[in-house]
CSV table of C-alpha atoms and ligand atoms in Angstrom, one decimal:
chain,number,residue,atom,x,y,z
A,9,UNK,CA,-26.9,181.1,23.5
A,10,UNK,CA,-28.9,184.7,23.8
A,11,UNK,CA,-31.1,183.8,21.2
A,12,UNK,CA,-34.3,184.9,22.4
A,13,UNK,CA,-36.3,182.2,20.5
A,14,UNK,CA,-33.8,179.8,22.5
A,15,UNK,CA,-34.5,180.4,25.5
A,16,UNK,CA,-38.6,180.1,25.5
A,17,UNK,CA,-40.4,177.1,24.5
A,18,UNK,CA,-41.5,178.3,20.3
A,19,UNK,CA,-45.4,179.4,20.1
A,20,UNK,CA,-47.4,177.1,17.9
A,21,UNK,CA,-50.4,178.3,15.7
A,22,UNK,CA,-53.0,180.5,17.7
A,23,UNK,CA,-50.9,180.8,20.4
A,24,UNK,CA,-50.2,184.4,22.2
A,25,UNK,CA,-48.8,186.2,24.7
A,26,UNK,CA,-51.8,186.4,26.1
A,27,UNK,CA,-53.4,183.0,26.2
A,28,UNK,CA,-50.1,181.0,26.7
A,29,UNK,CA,-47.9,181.9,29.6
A,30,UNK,CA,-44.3,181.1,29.4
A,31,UNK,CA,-43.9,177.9,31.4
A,32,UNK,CA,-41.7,178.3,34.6
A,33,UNK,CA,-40.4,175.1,36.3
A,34,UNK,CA,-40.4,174.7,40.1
A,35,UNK,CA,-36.9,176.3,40.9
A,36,UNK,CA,-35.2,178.4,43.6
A,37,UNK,CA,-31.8,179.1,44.4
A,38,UNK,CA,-30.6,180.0,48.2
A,39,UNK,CA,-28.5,182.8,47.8
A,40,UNK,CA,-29.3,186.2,46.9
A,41,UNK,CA,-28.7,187.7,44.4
A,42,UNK,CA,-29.7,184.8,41.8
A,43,UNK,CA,-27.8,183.9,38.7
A,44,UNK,CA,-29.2,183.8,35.8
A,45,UNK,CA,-27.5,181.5,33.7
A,46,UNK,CA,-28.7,178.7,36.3
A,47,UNK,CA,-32.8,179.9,35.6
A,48,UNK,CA,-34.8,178.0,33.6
A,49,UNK,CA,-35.7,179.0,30.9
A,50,UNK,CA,-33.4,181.6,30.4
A,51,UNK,CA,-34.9,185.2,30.8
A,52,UNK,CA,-34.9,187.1,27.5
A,53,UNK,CA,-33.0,190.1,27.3
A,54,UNK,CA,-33.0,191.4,24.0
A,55,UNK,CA,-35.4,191.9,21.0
A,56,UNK,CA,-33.5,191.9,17.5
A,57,UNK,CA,-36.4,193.8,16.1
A,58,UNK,CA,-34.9,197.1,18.4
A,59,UNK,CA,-32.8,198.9,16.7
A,60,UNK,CA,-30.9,201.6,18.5
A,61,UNK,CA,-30.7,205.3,16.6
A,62,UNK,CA,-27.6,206.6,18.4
A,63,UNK,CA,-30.4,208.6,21.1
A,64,UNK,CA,-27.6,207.8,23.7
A,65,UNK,CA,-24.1,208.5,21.5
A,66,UNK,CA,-21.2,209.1,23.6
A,67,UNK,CA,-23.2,209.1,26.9
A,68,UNK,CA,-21.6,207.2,29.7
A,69,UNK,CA,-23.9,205.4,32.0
A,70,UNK,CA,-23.4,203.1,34.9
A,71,UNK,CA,-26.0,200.9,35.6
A,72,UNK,CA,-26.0,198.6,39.0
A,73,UNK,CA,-26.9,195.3,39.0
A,74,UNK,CA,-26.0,195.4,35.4
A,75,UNK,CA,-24.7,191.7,35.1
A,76,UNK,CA,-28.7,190.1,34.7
A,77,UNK,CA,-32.1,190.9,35.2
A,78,UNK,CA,-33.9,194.3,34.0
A,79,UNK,CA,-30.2,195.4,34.3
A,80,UNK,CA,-28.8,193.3,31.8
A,81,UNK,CA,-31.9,194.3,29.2
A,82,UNK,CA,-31.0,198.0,29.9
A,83,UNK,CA,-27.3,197.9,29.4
A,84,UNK,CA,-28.1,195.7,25.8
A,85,UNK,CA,-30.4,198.5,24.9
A,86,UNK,CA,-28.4,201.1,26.3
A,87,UNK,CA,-25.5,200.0,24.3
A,88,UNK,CA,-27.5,199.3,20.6
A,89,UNK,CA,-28.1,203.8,21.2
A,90,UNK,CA,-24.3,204.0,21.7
A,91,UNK,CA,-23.8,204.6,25.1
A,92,UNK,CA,-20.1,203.2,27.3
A,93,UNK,CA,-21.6,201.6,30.0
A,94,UNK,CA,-20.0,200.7,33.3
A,95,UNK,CA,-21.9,197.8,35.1
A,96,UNK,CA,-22.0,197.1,38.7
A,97,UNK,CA,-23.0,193.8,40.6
A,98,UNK,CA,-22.2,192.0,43.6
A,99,UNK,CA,-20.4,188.7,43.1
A,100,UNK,CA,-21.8,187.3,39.5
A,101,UNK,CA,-18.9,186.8,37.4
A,102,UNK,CA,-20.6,184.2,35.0
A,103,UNK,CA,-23.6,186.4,34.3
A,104,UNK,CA,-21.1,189.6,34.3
A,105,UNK,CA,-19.2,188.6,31.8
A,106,UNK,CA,-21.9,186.9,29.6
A,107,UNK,CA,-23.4,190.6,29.7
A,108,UNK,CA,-20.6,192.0,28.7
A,109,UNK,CA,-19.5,189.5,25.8
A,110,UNK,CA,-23.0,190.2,24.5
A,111,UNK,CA,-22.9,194.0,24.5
A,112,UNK,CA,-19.1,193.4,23.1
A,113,UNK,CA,-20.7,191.2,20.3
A,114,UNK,CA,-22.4,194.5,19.3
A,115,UNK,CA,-20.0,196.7,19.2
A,116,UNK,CA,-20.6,198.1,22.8
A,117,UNK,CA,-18.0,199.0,25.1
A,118,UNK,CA,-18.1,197.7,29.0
A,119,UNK,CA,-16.2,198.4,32.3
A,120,UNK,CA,-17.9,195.6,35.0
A,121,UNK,CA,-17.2,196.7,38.3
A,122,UNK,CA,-17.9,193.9,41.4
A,123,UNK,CA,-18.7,194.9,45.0
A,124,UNK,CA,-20.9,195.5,48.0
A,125,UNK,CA,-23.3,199.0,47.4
A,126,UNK,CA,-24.2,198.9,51.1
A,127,UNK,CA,-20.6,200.0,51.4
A,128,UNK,CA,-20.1,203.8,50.8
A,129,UNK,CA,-16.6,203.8,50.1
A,130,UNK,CA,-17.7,201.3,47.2
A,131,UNK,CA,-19.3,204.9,45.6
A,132,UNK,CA,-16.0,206.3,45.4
A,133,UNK,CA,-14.5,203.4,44.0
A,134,UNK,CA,-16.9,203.4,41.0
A,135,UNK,CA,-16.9,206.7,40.4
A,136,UNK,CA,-13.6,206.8,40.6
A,137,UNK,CA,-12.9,204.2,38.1
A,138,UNK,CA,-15.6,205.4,36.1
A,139,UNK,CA,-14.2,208.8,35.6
A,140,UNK,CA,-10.4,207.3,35.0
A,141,UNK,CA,-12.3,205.0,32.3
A,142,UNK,CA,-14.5,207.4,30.0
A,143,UNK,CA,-13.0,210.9,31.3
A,144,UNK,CA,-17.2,211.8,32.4
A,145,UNK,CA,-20.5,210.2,34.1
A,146,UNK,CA,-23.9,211.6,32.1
A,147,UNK,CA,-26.7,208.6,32.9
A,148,UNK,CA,-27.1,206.9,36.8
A,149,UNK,CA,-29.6,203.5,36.8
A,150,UNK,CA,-29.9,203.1,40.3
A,151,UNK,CA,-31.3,199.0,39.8
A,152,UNK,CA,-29.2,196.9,42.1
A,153,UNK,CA,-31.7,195.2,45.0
A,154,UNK,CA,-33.0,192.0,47.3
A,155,UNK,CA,-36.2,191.2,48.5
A,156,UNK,CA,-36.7,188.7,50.9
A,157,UNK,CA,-40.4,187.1,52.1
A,158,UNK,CA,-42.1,187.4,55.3
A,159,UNK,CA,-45.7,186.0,56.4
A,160,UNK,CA,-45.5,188.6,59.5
A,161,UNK,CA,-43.2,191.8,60.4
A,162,UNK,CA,-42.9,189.9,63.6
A,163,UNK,CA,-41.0,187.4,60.8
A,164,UNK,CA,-38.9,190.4,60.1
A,165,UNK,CA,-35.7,190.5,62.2
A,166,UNK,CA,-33.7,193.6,62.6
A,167,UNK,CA,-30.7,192.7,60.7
A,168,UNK,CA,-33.3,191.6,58.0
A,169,UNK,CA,-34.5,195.0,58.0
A,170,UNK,CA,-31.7,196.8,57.9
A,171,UNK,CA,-30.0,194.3,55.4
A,172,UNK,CA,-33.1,195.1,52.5
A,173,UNK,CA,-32.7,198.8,53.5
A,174,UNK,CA,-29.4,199.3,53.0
A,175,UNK,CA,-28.8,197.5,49.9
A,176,UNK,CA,-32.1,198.6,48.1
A,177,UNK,CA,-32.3,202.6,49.4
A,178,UNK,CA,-29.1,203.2,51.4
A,179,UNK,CA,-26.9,201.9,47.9
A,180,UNK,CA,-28.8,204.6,46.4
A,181,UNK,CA,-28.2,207.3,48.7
A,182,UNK,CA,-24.3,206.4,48.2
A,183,UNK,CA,-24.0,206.0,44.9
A,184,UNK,CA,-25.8,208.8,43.4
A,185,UNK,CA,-24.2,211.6,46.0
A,186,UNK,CA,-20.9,210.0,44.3
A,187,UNK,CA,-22.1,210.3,41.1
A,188,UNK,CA,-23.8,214.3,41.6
A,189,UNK,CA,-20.7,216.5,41.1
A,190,UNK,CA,-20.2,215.2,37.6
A,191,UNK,CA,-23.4,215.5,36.5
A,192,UNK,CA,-24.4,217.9,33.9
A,193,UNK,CA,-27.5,219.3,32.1
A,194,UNK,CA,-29.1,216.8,30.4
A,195,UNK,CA,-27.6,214.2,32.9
A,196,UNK,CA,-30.7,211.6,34.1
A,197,UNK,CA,-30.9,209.9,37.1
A,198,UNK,CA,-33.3,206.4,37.0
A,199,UNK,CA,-34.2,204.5,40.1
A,200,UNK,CA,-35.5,201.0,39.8
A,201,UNK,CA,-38.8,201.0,42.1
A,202,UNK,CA,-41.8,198.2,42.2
A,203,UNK,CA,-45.2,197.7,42.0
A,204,UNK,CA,-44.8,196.0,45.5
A,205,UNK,CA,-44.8,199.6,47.0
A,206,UNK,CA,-48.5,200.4,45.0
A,207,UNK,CA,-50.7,197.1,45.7
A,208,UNK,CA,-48.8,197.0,49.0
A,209,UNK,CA,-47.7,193.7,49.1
A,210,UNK,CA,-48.1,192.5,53.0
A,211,UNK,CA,-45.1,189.7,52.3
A,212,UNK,CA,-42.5,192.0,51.3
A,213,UNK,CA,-42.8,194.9,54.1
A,214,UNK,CA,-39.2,195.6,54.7
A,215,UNK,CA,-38.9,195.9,50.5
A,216,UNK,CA,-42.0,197.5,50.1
A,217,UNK,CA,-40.7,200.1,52.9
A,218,UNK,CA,-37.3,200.2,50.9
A,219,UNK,CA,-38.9,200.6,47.3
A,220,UNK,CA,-41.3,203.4,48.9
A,221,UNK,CA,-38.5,204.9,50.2
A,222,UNK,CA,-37.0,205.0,46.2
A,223,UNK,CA,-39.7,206.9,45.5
A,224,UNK,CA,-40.0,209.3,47.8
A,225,UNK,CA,-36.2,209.8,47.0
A,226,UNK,CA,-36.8,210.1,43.1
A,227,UNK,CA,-39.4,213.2,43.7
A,228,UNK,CA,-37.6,214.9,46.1
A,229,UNK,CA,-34.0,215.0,44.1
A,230,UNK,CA,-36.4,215.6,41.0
A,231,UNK,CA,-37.1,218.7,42.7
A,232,UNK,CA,-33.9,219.9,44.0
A,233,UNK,CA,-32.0,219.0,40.6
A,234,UNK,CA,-34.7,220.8,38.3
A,235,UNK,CA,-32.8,224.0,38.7
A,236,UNK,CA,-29.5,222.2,37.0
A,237,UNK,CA,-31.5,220.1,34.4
A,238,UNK,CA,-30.7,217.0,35.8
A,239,UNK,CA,-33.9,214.4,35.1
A,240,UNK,CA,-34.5,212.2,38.2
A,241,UNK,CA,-37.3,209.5,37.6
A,242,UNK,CA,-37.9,206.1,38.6
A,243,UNK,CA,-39.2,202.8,36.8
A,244,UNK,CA,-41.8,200.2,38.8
A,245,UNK,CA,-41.6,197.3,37.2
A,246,UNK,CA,-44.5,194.4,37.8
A,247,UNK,CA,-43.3,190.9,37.7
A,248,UNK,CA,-40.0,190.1,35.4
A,249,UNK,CA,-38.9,186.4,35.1
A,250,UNK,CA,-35.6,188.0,37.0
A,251,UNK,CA,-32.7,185.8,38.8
A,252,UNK,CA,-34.3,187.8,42.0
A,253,UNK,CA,-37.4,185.7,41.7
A,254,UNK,CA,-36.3,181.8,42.0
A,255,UNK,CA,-33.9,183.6,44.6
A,256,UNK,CA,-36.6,184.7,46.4
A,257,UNK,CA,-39.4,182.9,46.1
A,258,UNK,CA,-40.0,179.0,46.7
A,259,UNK,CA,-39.8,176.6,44.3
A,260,UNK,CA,-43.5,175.9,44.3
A,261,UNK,CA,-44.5,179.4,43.3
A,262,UNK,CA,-42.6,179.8,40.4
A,263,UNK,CA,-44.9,178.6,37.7
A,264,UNK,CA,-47.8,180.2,38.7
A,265,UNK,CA,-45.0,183.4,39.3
A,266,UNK,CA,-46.8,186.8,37.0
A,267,UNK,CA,-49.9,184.6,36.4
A,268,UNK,CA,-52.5,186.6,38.1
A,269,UNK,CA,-52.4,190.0,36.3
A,270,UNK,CA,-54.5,190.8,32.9
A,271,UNK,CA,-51.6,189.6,30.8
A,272,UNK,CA,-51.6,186.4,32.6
A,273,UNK,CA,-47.6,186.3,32.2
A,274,UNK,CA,-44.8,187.8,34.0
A,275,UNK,CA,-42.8,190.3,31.6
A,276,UNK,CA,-39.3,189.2,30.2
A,277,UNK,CA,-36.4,191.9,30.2
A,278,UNK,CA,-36.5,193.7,27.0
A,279,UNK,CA,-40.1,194.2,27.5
A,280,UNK,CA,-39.0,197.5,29.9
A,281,UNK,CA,-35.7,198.1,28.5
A,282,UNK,CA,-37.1,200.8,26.0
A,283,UNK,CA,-38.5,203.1,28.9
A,284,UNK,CA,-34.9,203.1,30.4
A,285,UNK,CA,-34.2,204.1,27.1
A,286,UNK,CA,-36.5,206.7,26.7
A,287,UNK,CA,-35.7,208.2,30.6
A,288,UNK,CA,-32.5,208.4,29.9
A,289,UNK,CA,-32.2,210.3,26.5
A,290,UNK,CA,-33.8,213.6,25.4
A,291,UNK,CA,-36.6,212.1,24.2
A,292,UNK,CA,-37.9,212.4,28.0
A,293,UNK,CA,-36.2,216.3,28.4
A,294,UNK,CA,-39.6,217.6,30.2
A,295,UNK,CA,-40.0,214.7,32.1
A,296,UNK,CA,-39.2,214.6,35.8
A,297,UNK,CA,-39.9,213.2,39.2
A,298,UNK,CA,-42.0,210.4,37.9
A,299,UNK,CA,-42.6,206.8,38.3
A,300,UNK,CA,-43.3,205.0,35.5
A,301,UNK,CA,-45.3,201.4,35.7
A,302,UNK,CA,-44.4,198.9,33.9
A,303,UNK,CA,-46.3,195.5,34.7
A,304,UNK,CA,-48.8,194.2,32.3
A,305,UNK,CA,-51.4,196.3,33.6
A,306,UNK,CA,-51.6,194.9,37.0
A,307,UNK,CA,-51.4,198.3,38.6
A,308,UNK,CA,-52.5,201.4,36.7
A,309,UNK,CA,-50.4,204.2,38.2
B,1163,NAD,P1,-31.5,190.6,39.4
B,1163,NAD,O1,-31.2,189.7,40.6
B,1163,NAD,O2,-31.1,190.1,38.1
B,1163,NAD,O3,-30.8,192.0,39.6
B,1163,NAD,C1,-30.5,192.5,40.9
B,1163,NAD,C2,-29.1,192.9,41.0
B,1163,NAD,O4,-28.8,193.7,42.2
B,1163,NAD,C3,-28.1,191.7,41.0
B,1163,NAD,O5,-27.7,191.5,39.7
B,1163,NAD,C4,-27.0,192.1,41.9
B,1163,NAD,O6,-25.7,192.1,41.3
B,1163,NAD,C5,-27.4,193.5,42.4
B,1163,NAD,N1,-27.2,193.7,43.8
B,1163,NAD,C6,-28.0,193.3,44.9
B,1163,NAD,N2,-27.4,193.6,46.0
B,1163,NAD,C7,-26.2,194.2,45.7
B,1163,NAD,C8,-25.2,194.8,46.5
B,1163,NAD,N3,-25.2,194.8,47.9
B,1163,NAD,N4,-24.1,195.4,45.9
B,1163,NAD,C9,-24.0,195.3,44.5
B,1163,NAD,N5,-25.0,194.8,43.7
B,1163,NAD,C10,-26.1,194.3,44.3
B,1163,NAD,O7,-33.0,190.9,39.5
B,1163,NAD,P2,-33.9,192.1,38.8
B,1163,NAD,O8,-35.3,191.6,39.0
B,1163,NAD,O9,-33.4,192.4,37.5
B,1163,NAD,O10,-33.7,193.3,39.8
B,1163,NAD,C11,-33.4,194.6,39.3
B,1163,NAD,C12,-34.3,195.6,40.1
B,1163,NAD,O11,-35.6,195.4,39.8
B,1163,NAD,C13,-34.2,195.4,41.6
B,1163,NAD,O12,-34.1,196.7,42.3
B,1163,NAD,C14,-35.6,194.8,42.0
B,1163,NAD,O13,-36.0,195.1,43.3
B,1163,NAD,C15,-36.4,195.5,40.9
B,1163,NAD,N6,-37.7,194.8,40.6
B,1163,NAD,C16,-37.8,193.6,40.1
B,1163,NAD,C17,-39.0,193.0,39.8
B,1163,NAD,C18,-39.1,191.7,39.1
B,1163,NAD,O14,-40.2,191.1,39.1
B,1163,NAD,N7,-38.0,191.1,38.7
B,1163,NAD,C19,-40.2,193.7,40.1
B,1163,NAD,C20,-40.1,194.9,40.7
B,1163,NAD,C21,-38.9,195.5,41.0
B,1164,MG,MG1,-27.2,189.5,39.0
């Protein structure tokens, strides 16, 4: 079922990344967030050709919005370096538990959590159950978030706005003062951004607001947690064939969906997993208050 070659139509001869796009049929869903296991085709999550070389042994690491998505890439790559990963998500038990069959398949070990991050008290709930789990928190990926479409701010209403704020910044803000007391040096904190916020998407203003928000968040606690050694940095991804985009977008813009960069394709999952990876292990110990862009060289940060 995770096969990657499964899930995408097989190239033929000649054919590349490049100059053949994965095909995306007309789909949406109407609830937010998505699930994957209805998307067509599947999104790919792993690579069998990464091997993990125990960079994250021992290191416990929740991840929100865990269950699919970016997420879901992370946590499998997370797991193949040997981290215990607790993964949080809203109400997506199929995708959940796929996730965590998976990263059980490889010998990874997996506490799912389900809830509402706009709540506070949900913070202390998985920090709480985190700590009861695996005795320690070392690794925060702040990833959990909605984006919603409007032609005009007047489109915008203000439970909208407030709605995209407080799950995509607000959640943040929670969860990671939960999280602070038991970080340590060496702990990394990684916020999910976008490239929304840099080409200033006029569509997506209350998420463009929110994601600029994440990264005016990400330098700031960079700066204040440099003292401790705690890393604070934050991923923008481009466009991922994600559950968040048939959820999102309408049916008739989902196969042209990541077409108009240089790549011509949206990314799949594993394609950013390894930066996760590389943010969240010592590999990245002098790195710090940055955003790093991930999107097929649509923006150049
Ligand atoms: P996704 O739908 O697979 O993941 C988003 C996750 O957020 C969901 O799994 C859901 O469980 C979680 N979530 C949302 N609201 C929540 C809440 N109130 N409480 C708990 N969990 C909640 O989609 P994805 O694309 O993997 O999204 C991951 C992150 O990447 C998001 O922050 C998104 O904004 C960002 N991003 C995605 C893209 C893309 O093209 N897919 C581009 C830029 C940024
Ligand atoms: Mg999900």
């Amino acid at each position: 079922m995770f096969n990657k070659f499964d899930t995408i139509r097989p190239y033929t001869k000649g054919e590349t990344c490049r100059t053949f796009p994965v095909y995306y049929p007309p789909q949406h869903q109407d609830i937010q967030p998505g699930m994957e296991y209805l998307m067509k085709p599947l999104p790919v999550f792993d690579d069998s050709n990464y091997k993990g070389s125990g960079k994250l042994k021992d290191k416990v690491a929740i991840i929100t919005g865990g269950d699919s998505g970016i997420g879901r890439a992370v946590a499998v790559f997370f797991a193949k370096e040997g981290a215990k990963l607790v993964l949080v998500y809203y109400n997506e038990e199929r995708d959940a538990n796929d996730t965590k069959d998976y990263i059980e398949r490889l010998g990874g070990e997996v506490l799912l959590i389900h809830g509402d991050l706009k709540n506070k008290d949900f913070s202390s709930f998985i920090v709480n159950e985190t700590v009861n789990c695996y005795g320690k928190i070392d690794i925060l990926v702040n990833n959990a978030g909605v984006q919603y479409f409007a032609d005009n701010l007047t489109d915008i209403s203000n439970e909208q706005f407030d709605y995209t704020m407080k799950s995509n910044i607000y959640s943040m803000f929670y969860l990671t003062k939960a999280v602070l007391p038991y970080l340590k040096s060496g702990s990394s904190i990684i916020n999910t951004t976008s490239i929304t916020t840099y080409n200033g998407e006029g569509d997506l203003i209350d998420y463009v607001t929110s994601k600029g928000a994440i990264v005016g968040f990400t330098r700031a606690l960079a700066t204040n947690l440099a003292p401790k050694n705690i890393r604070v940095n934050a991923v923008a991804p481009g466009p991922f064939w994600t559950a968040l985009q048939p959820a999102s977008r309408k049916a008739k813009d989902i196969p042209t969906f990541g077409s108009t960069g240089p790549m011509k394709r949206a990314g799949q999952p594993y394609e950013i997993a390894a930066i996760y990876v590389y943010l969240a292990s010592n590999d990245s110990s002098y790195t710090t208050g940055q955003v790093i862009h991930v999107n097929g060289g649509e923006y150049k940060g």
